Coordinates of C-alpha atoms and ligand atoms in Angstrom, one line a residue:
F40 CA -3.4 40.2 -2.1
A41 CA -2.3 40.0 1.5
N42 CA -5.1 37.7 2.5
M43 CA -5.0 35.6 -0.7
F44 CA -4.7 31.8 0.0
G45 CA -2.7 29.2 -1.9
Y46 CA -3.4 25.6 -2.6
S47 CA 0.1 24.1 -2.2
E48 CA 0.2 21.6 0.8
P49 CA 2.3 24.0 3.0
N50 CA 0.0 26.8 2.1
Q51 CA -3.1 24.8 3.0
R52 CA -1.6 23.9 6.4
R53 CA -1.2 27.6 7.0
W54 CA -4.9 28.5 6.3
S55 CA -5.8 28.1 10.0
R56 CA -3.4 30.8 11.1
R57 CA -5.6 33.5 9.6
H58 CA -8.8 31.6 9.6
G59 CA -9.3 29.6 12.8
H60 CA -12.3 27.7 11.5
C61 CA -10.1 25.9 8.9
A62 CA -8.8 23.8 11.9
G63 CA -12.4 22.9 13.0
K64 CA -13.8 19.4 13.5
T65 CA -16.5 19.5 10.7
Q66 CA -14.5 20.6 7.7
S67 CA -14.9 19.9 3.9
P68 CA -14.2 18.2 1.6
I69 CA -14.3 14.6 2.7
A70 CA -14.1 11.1 1.1
L71 CA -17.5 9.7 0.4
H72 CA -18.1 5.9 0.4
V73 CA -21.3 4.0 -0.4
S74 CA -20.3 1.4 2.3
K75 CA -19.6 4.0 5.0
S76 CA -22.8 6.1 4.4
I77 CA -26.1 5.7 6.2
P78 CA -28.9 4.8 3.7
L79 CA -31.9 7.1 4.4
H80 CA -35.4 7.5 3.0
M81 CA -35.6 11.2 2.2
P82 CA -37.0 13.3 -0.5
A83 CA -34.7 14.4 -3.3
V84 CA -33.7 18.1 -3.4
D85 CA -36.4 20.2 -4.9
M86 CA -34.7 22.6 -7.3
I87 CA -37.2 25.4 -7.8
G88 CA -36.6 27.7 -10.8
Y89 CA -33.5 25.7 -12.0
H90 CA -35.1 25.6 -15.4
N91 CA -35.6 29.4 -15.6
L92 CA -33.0 31.6 -17.2
L93 CA -30.8 33.2 -14.5
P94 CA -31.2 36.9 -14.0
H95 CA -28.8 39.1 -16.0
P96 CA -26.3 40.5 -16.2
L97 CA -24.3 37.4 -15.1
K98 CA -20.7 38.0 -14.5
L99 CA -17.9 35.5 -15.0
V100 CA -14.9 36.2 -12.7
N101 CA -11.4 34.8 -12.5
N102 CA -10.8 35.7 -8.8
G103 CA -7.4 34.0 -8.8
H104 CA -8.6 30.9 -7.0
T105 CA -11.5 29.8 -9.1
V106 CA -13.9 30.9 -11.9
S107 CA -17.1 32.1 -10.4
I108 CA -20.4 33.0 -12.0
T109 CA -21.9 35.8 -9.9
I110 CA -25.7 36.1 -10.1
P111 CA -27.2 39.5 -9.6
K112 CA -29.8 40.1 -6.9
L113 CA -33.3 40.8 -8.2
D114 CA -34.5 44.4 -7.9
D115 CA -38.0 45.3 -6.8
A116 CA -39.3 45.7 -10.3
A117 CA -38.2 42.2 -11.2
K118 CA -39.8 40.8 -8.1
D119 CA -43.0 42.7 -8.9
N120 CA -42.8 41.1 -12.3
G121 CA -43.0 37.6 -10.6
E122 CA -39.3 36.8 -11.1
F123 CA -37.5 34.9 -8.3
M124 CA -34.1 33.5 -7.6
P125 CA -33.8 29.7 -8.1
Y126 CA -33.8 28.0 -4.7
V127 CA -33.6 24.5 -3.2
R128 CA -35.4 22.7 -0.3
G129 CA -36.0 19.1 0.7
A130 CA -33.5 16.3 1.4
K131 CA -32.1 17.1 4.9
L132 CA -31.8 20.8 4.1
P133 CA -32.7 23.0 7.1
G134 CA -34.9 25.4 5.2
E135 CA -35.0 27.1 1.8
F136 CA -31.8 28.2 0.2
E137 CA -31.5 30.7 -2.7
V138 CA -28.7 30.4 -5.3
E139 CA -25.8 32.9 -4.8
S140 CA -23.1 31.8 -7.2
V141 CA -21.5 28.9 -9.1
H142 CA -17.8 28.0 -9.3
F143 CA -15.4 25.2 -10.1
H144 CA -12.4 23.2 -8.8
W145 CA -10.2 21.4 -11.3
G146 CA -6.8 19.8 -11.7
D147 CA -3.6 20.0 -13.8
K148 CA -4.1 16.3 -14.7
N149 CA -7.3 14.4 -15.5
N150 CA -7.0 12.2 -12.4
R151 CA -7.4 15.1 -10.0
G152 CA -9.3 18.4 -9.5
A153 CA -12.5 17.4 -7.6
E154 CA -12.6 18.2 -3.9
H155 CA -14.8 15.3 -2.7
V156 CA -13.6 11.8 -3.4
V157 CA -16.4 9.4 -4.3
N158 CA -15.8 5.7 -3.8
D159 CA -12.1 6.3 -4.2
I160 CA -12.5 8.2 -7.4
R161 CA -11.1 11.7 -7.7
Y162 CA -13.0 13.2 -10.6
T163 CA -11.5 15.8 -13.1
M164 CA -13.6 18.7 -11.9
E165 CA -16.2 19.6 -9.3
M166 CA -18.8 22.3 -9.6
H167 CA -20.4 24.0 -6.6
I168 CA -23.7 25.7 -6.8
V169 CA -23.7 27.9 -3.7
H170 CA -26.9 28.8 -1.9
R171 CA -27.8 31.0 1.1
N172 CA -30.5 30.2 3.6
K173 CA -33.4 32.6 2.8
K174 CA -33.6 33.6 6.4
Y175 CA -30.3 35.5 6.1
K176 CA -29.9 38.6 4.0
T177 CA -26.3 38.2 2.8
M178 CA -23.9 35.3 2.4
S179 CA -21.4 36.8 4.8
E180 CA -24.2 36.9 7.5
A181 CA -25.3 33.4 6.7
L182 CA -21.8 32.0 7.1
D183 CA -22.0 32.8 10.8
Y184 CA -24.7 30.1 11.3
A185 CA -24.7 26.3 11.1
D186 CA -27.7 26.4 8.8
G187 CA -26.4 29.4 6.8
G188 CA -25.5 27.7 3.5
A189 CA -26.1 24.8 1.2
V190 CA -23.8 23.7 -1.6
L191 CA -24.8 21.3 -4.4
G192 CA -21.7 19.6 -5.7
F193 CA -21.5 18.0 -9.2
F194 CA -18.6 16.0 -10.7
F195 CA -17.2 16.0 -14.2
N196 CA -15.3 13.3 -16.1
L197 CA -13.7 13.3 -19.5
D198 CA -15.7 12.5 -22.5
E199 CA -14.8 13.0 -26.2
D200 CA -17.7 15.3 -27.0
D201 CA -18.2 18.9 -25.8
N202 CA -20.7 19.3 -23.1
N203 CA -23.2 21.8 -24.7
G204 CA -24.6 23.0 -21.4
L205 CA -21.1 23.9 -20.1
Q206 CA -20.3 25.8 -23.4
A207 CA -22.3 28.8 -22.1
I208 CA -19.5 29.3 -19.6
N209 CA -16.6 27.6 -21.4
R210 CA -16.6 29.8 -24.5
H211 CA -16.0 32.9 -22.3
L212 CA -13.1 31.6 -20.3
H213 CA -10.5 33.0 -22.8
L214 CA -11.8 36.5 -21.9
I215 CA -10.7 36.2 -18.3
P216 CA -7.2 34.8 -18.5
D217 CA -5.8 36.6 -15.4
A218 CA -6.7 37.0 -11.8
N219 CA -9.3 39.7 -11.2
N220 CA -10.5 39.7 -14.8
E221 CA -14.2 39.6 -15.2
V222 CA -16.6 39.7 -18.1
T223 CA -20.3 40.4 -18.3
L224 CA -22.1 37.7 -20.2
N225 CA -24.5 39.0 -22.8
V226 CA -26.4 35.7 -22.8
T227 CA -27.9 33.9 -19.9
F228 CA -28.7 30.2 -19.2
S229 CA -30.4 28.0 -16.7
L230 CA -28.8 26.0 -13.9
A231 CA -30.7 23.0 -15.2
S232 CA -28.8 23.2 -18.5
I233 CA -25.5 22.7 -16.8
I234 CA -26.6 19.6 -14.8
N235 CA -28.6 18.2 -17.6
G236 CA -28.6 14.4 -17.5
V237 CA -27.5 13.9 -13.8
D238 CA -29.6 11.5 -11.8
I239 CA -30.7 13.9 -9.0
D240 CA -32.4 11.1 -7.1
K241 CA -29.0 9.8 -6.1
F242 CA -26.9 11.8 -3.7
Y243 CA -24.9 12.0 -0.5
T244 CA -25.5 14.7 2.2
Y245 CA -23.5 15.7 5.3
K246 CA -22.8 18.8 7.4
G247 CA -19.5 20.5 6.7
S248 CA -17.7 23.8 5.8
L249 CA -16.6 26.1 3.0
T250 CA -13.6 24.4 1.3
T251 CA -11.8 27.7 1.2
P252 CA -10.9 30.3 3.9
P253 CA -12.7 31.3 6.0
C254 CA -13.8 27.6 6.1
S255 CA -17.0 28.5 7.9
E256 CA -18.8 25.4 9.3
A257 CA -22.1 26.6 7.9
I258 CA -22.7 24.3 4.9
T259 CA -25.2 21.4 4.3
W260 CA -23.5 19.6 1.5
V261 CA -25.4 17.6 -1.2
L262 CA -23.2 15.7 -3.7
Y263 CA -24.3 13.9 -6.8
P264 CA -22.0 11.0 -7.7
D265 CA -23.4 10.6 -11.2
P266 CA -20.7 12.5 -13.2
I267 CA -21.3 15.1 -16.0
P268 CA -19.2 14.8 -19.2
I269 CA -16.6 17.4 -20.2
S270 CA -14.4 17.3 -23.3
P271 CA -10.5 17.6 -23.2
K272 CA -10.8 20.9 -25.1
Q273 CA -13.2 22.2 -22.4
I274 CA -11.1 21.3 -19.4
S275 CA -8.0 22.7 -21.1
R276 CA -9.7 26.1 -21.2
F277 CA -9.9 26.0 -17.4
R278 CA -6.3 25.0 -17.1
Q279 CA -5.1 27.9 -19.3
L280 CA -6.3 30.4 -16.7
A281 CA -3.7 32.2 -14.5
D282 CA -3.7 32.6 -10.7
V283 CA -2.7 35.6 -8.7
Q284 CA 1.0 34.9 -9.0
D285 CA 0.7 34.4 -12.8
G286 CA 1.1 30.6 -12.4
A287 CA -1.5 28.2 -13.9
L288 CA -4.8 28.2 -12.0
V289 CA -5.0 24.5 -11.5
D290 CA -5.3 22.0 -8.6
N291 CA -7.5 24.5 -6.7
Y292 CA -8.9 21.7 -4.5
R293 CA -8.5 21.3 -0.7
Q294 CA -7.0 18.2 0.9
L295 CA -9.5 15.7 2.4
Q296 CA -10.6 16.5 5.9
P297 CA -11.3 14.0 8.7
L298 CA -14.9 12.9 9.0
G299 CA -14.6 12.8 12.8
S300 CA -17.9 12.0 14.5
R301 CA -20.0 13.1 11.6
R302 CA -22.3 10.8 9.6
V303 CA -22.8 10.9 5.8
F304 CA -26.3 10.0 4.5
M305 CA -27.1 8.5 1.2
R306 CA -30.5 8.8 -0.3
V307 CA -32.5 5.6 -1.0
G308 CA -35.8 5.9 -2.7
Ligands
LIG214 S1 -17.2 26.1 -1.4 O1 -18.3 25.8 -2.2 O2 -17.1 25.4 -0.2 N1 -15.9 25.8 -2.2 C1 -17.6 30.5 -0.4 C2 -18.7 29.8 -0.8 C3 -18.6 28.4 -1.2 C4 -17.3 27.8 -1.1 C5 -16.2 28.5 -0.7 C6 -16.4 29.9 -0.4 C7 -17.8 31.9 0.0 O3 -18.9 32.4 0.0 N2 -16.8 32.6 0.3 C8 -16.8 34.0 0.8 C9 -16.9 34.9 -0.3 N3 -15.7 35.0 -1.1 C10 -16.1 35.4 -2.4 C11 -16.0 34.3 -3.3 O4 -16.9 33.4 -3.3 O5 -15.0 34.2 -4.1 C12 -14.7 35.8 -0.5 C13 -13.3 35.3 -0.7 O6 -13.1 34.0 -0.8 O7 -12.3 36.0 -0.7 CU1 -13.4 33.6 -2.9
LIG215 ZN1 -16.1 25.2 -4.1

C-alpha cells in the first residue's frame, strides 16, 4: 500500500508530494453558499436510464478509503440487446457522461462526513455518482481532460427510519469489513432508487477536481442540497468498516479547498 493515502490533516497536506494536482487552484471540495452563488437559468440534469436496473454483476468494494460500487461495462451482446449505461447531460455539463461507479464519504460523528459544506452545514454523509465523458474510453484517460468527468453529489442526514433505497447497499456492508474485501451482489438496483425523493431541480454546479489523489482537475460537480435520510443503524454499518491500517474507516473526507477565482452556479427555474 505504498501509494495509499490517509485522511489525517498531516496526511492530507502531504498528498501533493506524490500528486502535484492536489496543490492546484481548482480543487474540491468547497463550501457552497446560496448567497455566494450565481443564480442561473439552466436545465436540470437529465438522468437517462437512472430508473433502469444497473448491469450485473455489481461489486461492492471496501478499498480502504471508501466503499465503492463498481458497475460492469456492457458487452456487445448486451448492447445489441438495447441495454445502455445510465448517463447524464444538461445543466452546464460539457457533453454526455456515463456512470462509472458510486461511493461514499462519512464521519465518525453525525456532524461530519460530507465533503462539501452546504450553507454552513456539514452533513453526515455524501454520496458521489461518478461519470465519465462518453468521448473518452476509460476513466483514467478522461481524468487527463478538463471535461473528462462529472460527479453528482448527494447528502445524507439522520432520520429514525431506515432508508429502503440504501438498504440494497447497506445490508451487504458486513460482508466487506476489511480493506480490499469485495463482494459480488446477487441483486441489482437502480440509481433512482438511492436518490428517491431528492428535489433534482435544485442544485449547485462548479468546476473542480477529484477529492482524492490524484486530485485531477477534470470534474464538473453537481451537488443537490436536499438531503436524503439515513438511519443511525445504517450509518453505523459504514462506521464499522476498517481501513488499510485496520483502524476504523471513518472521516474519509477532504478538507475544504479555496474557491479562488471560480464561480459557483445555482439553478433557478
Ligand atoms: S470523487 O468523487 O472526487 N471523490 C475518483 C473518482 C471520483 C472521486 C475520486 C476519485 C477516481 O476515479 N479515482 C481513480 C481511480 N481510483 C479507483 C477508485 O475509484 O477507487 C484509483 C485509486 O484511487 O487508487 Cu480510489
Ligand atoms: Zn467521492
